[in-house]
mmCIF file of C-alpha atoms and ligand atoms in Angstrom:
data_model
loop_
_atom_site.group_PDB
_atom_site.id
_atom_site.type_symbol
_atom_site.label_atom_id
_atom_site.label_comp_id
_atom_site.label_asym_id
_atom_site.label_seq_id
_atom_site.Cartn_x
_atom_site.Cartn_y
_atom_site.Cartn_z
ATOM 1 C CA MET A 1 -0.002 0.007 0.003
ATOM 2 C CA ARG A 2 2.015 2.943 -1.283
ATOM 3 C CA MET A 3 0.706 6.417 -0.848
ATOM 4 C CA ARG A 4 1.351 9.337 -3.183
ATOM 5 C CA PHE A 5 1.413 13.022 -2.343
ATOM 6 C CA ASP A 6 1.564 15.659 -5.119
ATOM 7 C CA VAL A 7 2.333 19.126 -3.798
ATOM 8 C CA LEU A 8 1.441 22.216 -5.814
ATOM 9 C CA THR A 9 3.543 25.135 -4.589
ATOM 10 C CA LEU A 10 5.497 28.134 -5.594
ATOM 11 C CA PHE A 11 8.429 26.995 -3.424
ATOM 12 C CA PRO A 12 9.246 23.304 -4.263
ATOM 13 C CA ASP A 13 12.674 23.575 -2.644
ATOM 14 C CA MET A 14 11.131 23.929 0.783
ATOM 15 C CA PHE A 15 10.143 20.267 0.658
ATOM 16 C CA SER A 16 13.498 18.757 -0.104
ATOM 17 C CA SER A 17 15.139 18.523 3.264
ATOM 18 C CA PRO A 18 12.357 18.154 5.824
ATOM 19 C CA LEU A 19 10.736 15.203 4.128
ATOM 20 C CA ARG A 20 13.886 13.382 3.132
ATOM 21 C CA GLU A 21 15.465 13.005 6.537
ATOM 22 C CA SER A 22 14.971 10.268 9.073
ATOM 23 C CA ILE A 23 11.761 8.198 9.082
ATOM 24 C CA LEU A 24 10.098 9.856 6.091
ATOM 25 C CA GLY A 25 13.324 9.671 4.201
ATOM 26 C CA LYS A 26 13.520 5.927 4.733
ATOM 27 C CA ALA A 27 9.857 5.515 3.830
ATOM 28 C CA ILE A 28 10.487 7.283 0.523
ATOM 29 C CA GLN A 29 13.589 5.135 -0.186
ATOM 30 C CA ARG A 30 11.596 1.928 0.604
ATOM 31 C CA GLY A 31 8.817 3.084 -1.749
ATOM 32 C CA LEU A 32 6.141 3.280 0.913
ATOM 33 C CA ILE A 33 5.389 6.940 0.175
ATOM 34 C CA GLN A 34 6.057 9.074 -2.839
ATOM 35 C CA ILE A 35 6.203 12.906 -2.555
ATOM 36 C CA ARG A 36 6.291 14.927 -5.756
ATOM 37 C CA THR A 37 6.470 18.734 -5.923
ATOM 38 C CA ILE A 38 4.951 20.712 -8.858
ATOM 39 C CA ASN A 39 5.858 24.311 -9.319
ATOM 40 C CA ILE A 40 2.733 26.247 -9.997
ATOM 41 C CA ARG A 41 4.931 28.901 -11.856
ATOM 42 C CA ASP A 42 5.663 26.225 -14.518
ATOM 43 C CA PHE A 43 2.023 26.392 -15.557
ATOM 44 C CA THR A 44 1.924 30.122 -16.435
ATOM 45 C CA LEU A 45 1.683 30.961 -20.030
ATOM 46 C CA ASP A 46 2.929 34.603 -20.051
ATOM 47 C CA LYS A 47 6.490 35.756 -20.508
ATOM 48 C CA HIS A 48 6.898 36.957 -16.940
ATOM 49 C CA GLN A 49 5.381 33.855 -15.406
ATOM 50 C CA VAL A 50 3.045 35.859 -13.210
ATOM 51 C CA VAL A 51 1.223 33.789 -10.509
ATOM 52 C CA ASP A 52 -0.445 36.568 -8.460
ATOM 53 C CA ASP A 53 -2.384 39.773 -8.956
ATOM 54 C CA ALA A 54 -4.121 42.554 -6.926
ATOM 55 C CA PRO A 55 -7.458 41.625 -5.329
ATOM 56 C CA TYR A 56 -10.695 42.772 -7.035
ATOM 57 C CA GLY A 57 -12.335 45.325 -4.792
ATOM 58 C CA GLY A 58 -9.014 46.643 -3.606
ATOM 59 C CA GLY A 59 -7.187 46.043 -0.390
ATOM 60 C CA GLN A 60 -3.703 44.971 0.556
ATOM 61 C CA GLY A 61 -1.614 42.026 -0.660
ATOM 62 C CA MET A 62 -1.873 39.825 -3.603
ATOM 63 C CA VAL A 63 -4.073 36.858 -4.672
ATOM 64 C CA MET A 64 -2.901 33.760 -6.457
ATOM 65 C CA LYS A 65 -4.324 33.589 -9.957
ATOM 66 C CA VAL A 66 -6.740 30.884 -10.867
ATOM 67 C CA GLU A 67 -5.298 29.951 -14.393
ATOM 68 C CA PRO A 68 -1.843 28.612 -13.424
ATOM 69 C CA ILE A 69 -3.366 26.631 -10.523
ATOM 70 C CA ALA A 70 -6.134 25.219 -12.689
ATOM 71 C CA ARG A 71 -3.553 24.124 -15.312
ATOM 72 C CA ALA A 72 -1.271 22.566 -12.614
ATOM 73 C CA ILE A 73 -4.263 20.682 -11.119
ATOM 74 C CA GLU A 74 -5.432 19.463 -14.455
ATOM 75 C CA SER A 75 -1.906 18.219 -15.364
ATOM 76 C CA VAL A 76 -1.700 16.187 -12.132
ATOM 77 C CA LYS A 77 -5.236 14.978 -12.358
ATOM 78 C CA SER A 78 -4.807 13.810 -15.956
ATOM 79 C CA GLN A 79 -2.493 11.145 -14.597
ATOM 80 C CA ASN A 80 -4.893 10.192 -11.768
ATOM 81 C CA PRO A 81 -8.493 11.497 -12.057
ATOM 82 C CA SER A 82 -9.553 10.148 -8.677
ATOM 83 C CA ALA A 83 -6.955 12.011 -6.596
ATOM 84 C CA ARG A 84 -8.396 14.340 -3.945
ATOM 85 C CA ILE A 85 -7.375 17.938 -3.743
ATOM 86 C CA ILE A 86 -6.681 19.441 -0.329
ATOM 87 C CA TYR A 87 -6.139 23.159 0.228
ATOM 88 C CA LEU A 88 -4.257 24.130 3.319
ATOM 89 C CA THR A 89 -5.893 27.115 4.998
ATOM 90 C CA PRO A 90 -6.722 28.340 8.532
ATOM 91 C CA GLN A 91 -10.373 28.262 7.355
ATOM 92 C CA GLY A 92 -10.183 24.474 6.925
ATOM 93 C CA LYS A 93 -11.222 21.555 9.119
ATOM 94 C CA PRO A 94 -8.723 21.203 11.985
ATOM 95 C CA LEU A 95 -6.171 18.506 11.451
ATOM 96 C CA SER A 96 -6.315 15.829 14.067
ATOM 97 C CA GLN A 97 -5.100 12.304 14.597
ATOM 98 C CA ASP A 98 -8.509 11.061 13.459
ATOM 99 C CA LEU A 99 -8.374 13.115 10.254
ATOM 100 C CA ALA A 100 -4.826 11.957 9.555
ATOM 101 C CA ARG A 101 -5.912 8.309 9.991
ATOM 102 C CA ARG A 102 -8.808 8.814 7.514
ATOM 103 C CA LEU A 103 -6.543 10.467 4.940
ATOM 104 C CA CYS A 104 -4.041 7.609 5.030
ATOM 105 C CA THR A 105 -6.618 5.401 3.288
ATOM 106 C CA GLN A 106 -6.432 7.665 0.219
ATOM 107 C CA PRO A 107 -3.939 6.360 -2.378
ATOM 108 C CA HIS A 108 -3.274 9.804 -3.808
ATOM 109 C CA LEU A 109 -3.588 13.298 -2.419
ATOM 110 C CA ILE A 110 -2.926 16.577 -4.141
ATOM 111 C CA LEU A 111 -1.978 19.297 -1.626
ATOM 112 C CA LEU A 112 -2.343 22.933 -2.752
ATOM 113 C CA CYS A 113 -0.202 25.429 -0.938
ATOM 114 C CA GLY A 114 -1.199 29.099 -1.077
ATOM 115 C CA ARG A 115 0.982 32.154 -0.544
ATOM 116 C CA TYR A 116 0.075 35.887 -0.081
ATOM 117 C CA GLU A 117 -3.614 36.374 0.742
ATOM 118 C CA GLY A 118 -4.402 32.953 -0.585
ATOM 119 C CA VAL A 119 -5.971 31.612 -3.838
ATOM 120 C CA ASP A 120 -8.775 33.101 -6.015
ATOM 121 C CA GLU A 121 -12.069 31.838 -4.560
ATOM 122 C CA ARG A 122 -12.803 30.042 -7.934
ATOM 123 C CA VAL A 123 -9.952 27.586 -7.275
ATOM 124 C CA ARG A 124 -11.759 26.410 -4.085
ATOM 125 C CA GLU A 125 -15.166 26.386 -5.763
ATOM 126 C CA LEU A 126 -14.075 24.506 -8.821
ATOM 127 C CA PHE A 127 -11.273 22.187 -7.789
ATOM 128 C CA VAL A 128 -10.748 21.810 -4.113
ATOM 129 C CA ASP A 129 -12.317 18.684 -2.461
ATOM 130 C CA GLU A 130 -11.369 19.461 1.206
ATOM 131 C CA GLU A 131 -9.868 22.308 3.170
ATOM 132 C CA ILE A 132 -7.695 21.560 6.171
ATOM 133 C CA SER A 133 -6.054 23.783 8.799
ATOM 134 C CA ILE A 134 -3.098 22.699 10.993
ATOM 135 C CA GLY A 135 -4.060 25.177 13.738
ATOM 136 C CA ASP A 136 -5.356 28.639 14.630
ATOM 137 C CA TYR A 137 -2.348 30.666 13.707
ATOM 138 C CA VAL A 138 -1.165 32.343 10.481
ATOM 139 C CA LEU A 139 1.745 30.994 8.448
ATOM 140 C CA THR A 140 3.455 32.724 5.578
ATOM 141 C CA GLY A 141 2.269 30.020 3.194
ATOM 142 C CA GLY A 142 0.643 26.589 3.062
ATOM 143 C CA GLU A 143 3.954 24.746 2.546
ATOM 144 C CA LEU A 144 4.731 24.030 6.246
ATOM 145 C CA ALA A 145 1.136 23.000 6.762
ATOM 146 C CA ALA A 146 1.365 20.527 3.907
ATOM 147 C CA MET A 147 4.546 19.073 5.346
ATOM 148 C CA VAL A 148 2.854 18.681 8.742
ATOM 149 C CA LEU A 149 -0.035 16.892 7.079
ATOM 150 C CA ILE A 150 2.262 14.636 5.090
ATOM 151 C CA ASP A 151 4.136 13.673 8.215
ATOM 152 C CA ALA A 152 1.118 12.999 10.375
ATOM 153 C CA VAL A 153 -0.651 10.914 7.610
ATOM 154 C CA SER A 154 2.557 8.983 6.662
ATOM 155 C CA ARG A 155 2.903 7.649 10.198
ATOM 156 C CA PHE A 156 -0.276 5.641 9.603
ATOM 157 C CA ILE A 157 0.982 3.907 6.488
ATOM 158 C CA PRO A 158 2.004 0.302 7.409
ATOM 159 C CA GLY A 159 5.800 -0.125 7.557
ATOM 160 C CA VAL A 160 6.651 3.587 7.814
ATOM 161 C CA LEU A 161 7.344 3.439 11.582
ATOM 162 C CA GLY A 162 9.033 0.018 11.286
ATOM 163 C CA CYS A 163 7.434 -3.377 11.725
ATOM 164 C CA ASP A 164 6.897 -3.545 15.452
ATOM 165 C CA ARG A 165 5.571 -0.035 15.966
ATOM 166 C CA SER A 166 2.230 1.333 14.952
ATOM 167 C CA ALA A 167 0.834 4.872 14.964
ATOM 168 C CA GLU A 168 -2.118 3.453 16.890
ATOM 169 C CA GLU A 169 0.081 2.743 19.893
ATOM 170 C CA ASP A 170 1.165 6.309 20.132
ATOM 171 C CA SER A 171 -0.135 8.617 22.882
ATOM 172 C CA PHE A 172 -2.954 10.345 21.105
ATOM 173 C CA PHE A 173 -4.521 7.168 20.104
ATOM 174 C CA ASN A 174 -5.656 6.530 23.520
ATOM 175 C CA SER A 175 -6.307 10.217 23.896
ATOM 176 C CA LEU A 176 -3.962 10.721 26.928
ATOM 177 C CA LEU A 177 -0.718 12.672 26.891
ATOM 178 C CA GLU A 178 2.494 10.610 27.111
ATOM 179 C CA PHE A 179 4.018 9.732 30.402
ATOM 180 C CA PRO A 180 7.513 11.143 31.209
ATOM 181 C CA GLN A 181 10.479 9.305 29.613
ATOM 182 C CA TYR A 182 14.057 8.925 30.983
ATOM 183 C CA THR A 183 17.272 7.446 29.728
ATOM 184 C CA ARG A 184 20.851 7.311 31.112
ATOM 185 C CA PRO A 185 22.427 8.709 33.285
ATOM 186 C CA PHE A 186 20.367 7.806 36.367
ATOM 187 C CA ASN A 187 21.605 10.900 38.192
ATOM 188 C CA PHE A 188 21.995 14.137 36.236
ATOM 189 C CA ARG A 189 23.184 17.000 38.429
ATOM 190 C CA GLY A 190 21.316 15.596 41.382
ATOM 191 C CA SER A 191 18.129 15.067 39.513
ATOM 192 C CA CYS A 192 17.387 11.358 39.549
ATOM 193 C CA VAL A 193 15.165 8.953 37.549
ATOM 194 C CA PRO A 194 12.065 7.762 39.506
ATOM 195 C CA GLU A 195 13.039 4.610 41.448
ATOM 196 C CA VAL A 196 10.196 2.572 40.116
ATOM 197 C CA LEU A 197 11.581 2.640 36.572
ATOM 198 C CA VAL A 198 14.735 0.859 37.696
ATOM 199 C CA SER A 199 12.829 -1.515 40.020
ATOM 200 C CA GLY A 200 12.377 -4.235 37.355
ATOM 201 C CA ASN A 201 8.750 -4.515 38.561
ATOM 202 C CA HIS A 202 6.925 -4.348 35.222
ATOM 203 C CA SER A 203 3.380 -4.134 36.572
ATOM 204 C CA ALA A 204 4.405 -1.314 38.947
ATOM 205 C CA ILE A 205 6.066 0.484 36.035
ATOM 206 C CA SER A 206 2.933 0.204 33.981
ATOM 207 C CA VAL A 207 0.765 1.596 36.804
ATOM 208 C CA TRP A 208 3.210 4.463 37.367
ATOM 209 C CA ARG A 209 3.177 5.320 33.627
ATOM 210 C CA ARG A 210 -0.609 5.206 33.421
ATOM 211 C CA LYS A 211 -0.894 7.446 36.524
ATOM 212 C CA GLU A 212 1.637 9.992 35.154
ATOM 213 C CA ALA A 213 -0.144 10.107 31.802
ATOM 214 C CA LEU A 214 -3.422 10.777 33.646
ATOM 215 C CA ARG A 215 -1.714 13.429 35.820
ATOM 216 C CA ARG A 216 -0.301 15.229 32.755
ATOM 217 C CA THR A 217 -3.511 15.082 30.872
ATOM 218 C CA SER A 218 -5.756 16.275 33.758
ATOM 219 C CA LEU A 219 -3.320 19.103 34.382
ATOM 220 C CA ARG A 220 -2.521 20.258 30.859
ATOM 221 C CA ARG A 221 -5.400 18.993 28.714
ATOM 222 C CA PRO A 222 -8.549 18.441 30.780
ATOM 223 C CA ASP A 223 -10.464 18.641 27.475
ATOM 224 C CA LEU A 224 -8.774 15.376 26.353
ATOM 225 C CA LEU A 225 -9.441 13.692 29.642
ATOM 226 C CA ALA A 226 -13.167 14.383 29.363
ATOM 227 C CA LYS A 227 -13.204 12.569 26.033
ATOM 228 C CA THR A 228 -11.326 9.461 27.291
ATOM 229 C CA ASN A 229 -12.997 6.237 28.390
ATOM 230 C CA LEU A 230 -11.555 5.815 31.861
ATOM 231 C CA SER A 231 -11.357 2.382 33.461
ATOM 232 C CA GLU A 232 -12.123 1.857 37.205
ATOM 233 C CA GLU A 233 -8.389 1.660 37.768
ATOM 234 C CA ASP A 234 -7.892 5.022 35.901
ATOM 235 C CA LYS A 235 -10.583 6.625 38.133
ATOM 236 C CA ARG A 236 -8.805 5.340 41.230
ATOM 237 C CA LEU A 237 -5.464 6.677 40.016
ATOM 238 C CA LEU A 238 -7.000 10.068 39.298
ATOM 239 C CA GLU A 239 -8.509 10.164 42.686
ATOM 240 C CA GLU A 240 -5.032 9.545 44.175
ATOM 241 C CA ILE A 241 -3.598 12.338 42.056
ATOM 242 C CA LEU A 242 -6.264 14.846 43.061
ATOM 243 C CA ASN A 243 -6.031 13.918 46.714
ATOM 244 C CA SER A 244 -2.231 13.953 47.010
ATOM 245 C CA ARG A 245 -1.791 17.614 45.994
ATOM 246 C CA ASP A 246 1.325 16.829 44.025
ATOM 247 C CA HIS A 247 -0.748 17.156 40.867
ATOM 248 C CA CYS A 248 1.130 20.263 39.882
HETATM 249 N N1 4HQ B 1 -1.828 29.505 5.860
HETATM 250 N N2 4HQ B 1 -3.204 25.760 8.414
HETATM 251 C C1 4HQ B 1 -2.146 31.627 4.597
HETATM 252 C C2 4HQ B 1 -1.991 28.982 7.126
HETATM 253 C C3 4HQ B 1 -2.434 27.606 7.377
HETATM 254 C C4 4HQ B 1 -2.763 27.074 8.671
HETATM 255 C C5 4HQ B 1 -1.904 28.796 4.589
HETATM 256 C C6 4HQ B 1 -1.481 30.939 5.723
HETATM 257 C C7 4HQ B 1 -2.620 29.481 3.476
HETATM 258 C C8 4HQ B 1 -2.642 31.580 2.232
HETATM 259 N N3 4HQ B 1 -2.673 26.619 6.427
HETATM 260 N N4 4HQ B 1 -2.074 30.849 3.353
HETATM 261 N N5 4HQ B 1 -2.810 27.664 9.722
HETATM 262 O O1 4HQ B 1 -1.780 29.696 8.086
HETATM 263 O O2 4HQ B 1 -3.072 25.552 7.120
#
């Protein structure tokens, strides 16, 4: 099951390093994912290769023109008519672990990255299937948002994380934040690793980790905790946390 991402952008070079390092780099080498960039400027027909223009009605900034984007989309779509087109924008549906899991079932996504004040509305009306936001803040362009989406979706493709790890095992899947992690040395400048982790008592370690995950989540993300199915054991641990006053 190989997944393909075609990215339409004015800055294709932005994609070379971030996606070719480490885990995604290996996934590309192994043919699990394919990421192709398409420069929208290559689809202009005028001598100066103009991709933007002033907004109708006046106002500041520039708007990306519809024709070069339309031609770029049609060129990619001619090779694969069923590909879905996603436009990255703060006005889109918030990206979440659930949305990433749903997108990984698509064999081919086309990601459209806007610059300036965004794209001419007719691009959205005529070509875009889905609009997605990576969060409530403003970026200088959709490129970083597209990379975030590619990264989050790729983790769900079997084999990308290696054979014995799955994205489903990761923290957000069980909707709790991760427990604290430690590695050597045991004592760093007087700050020591919790004794239970070196006890060799695996069931005590599991309970400690679950409790710390609950503590963190109740402290930092009570909204997540409210959505979690808590076991009787979880409720008991939360009780302990709230009663012990060290829940800060
Ligand atoms: N932008 N999530 C404006 C974003 C963004 C986001 C992309 C900036 C689109 C025109 N995209 N351009 N947040 O801030 O996806």
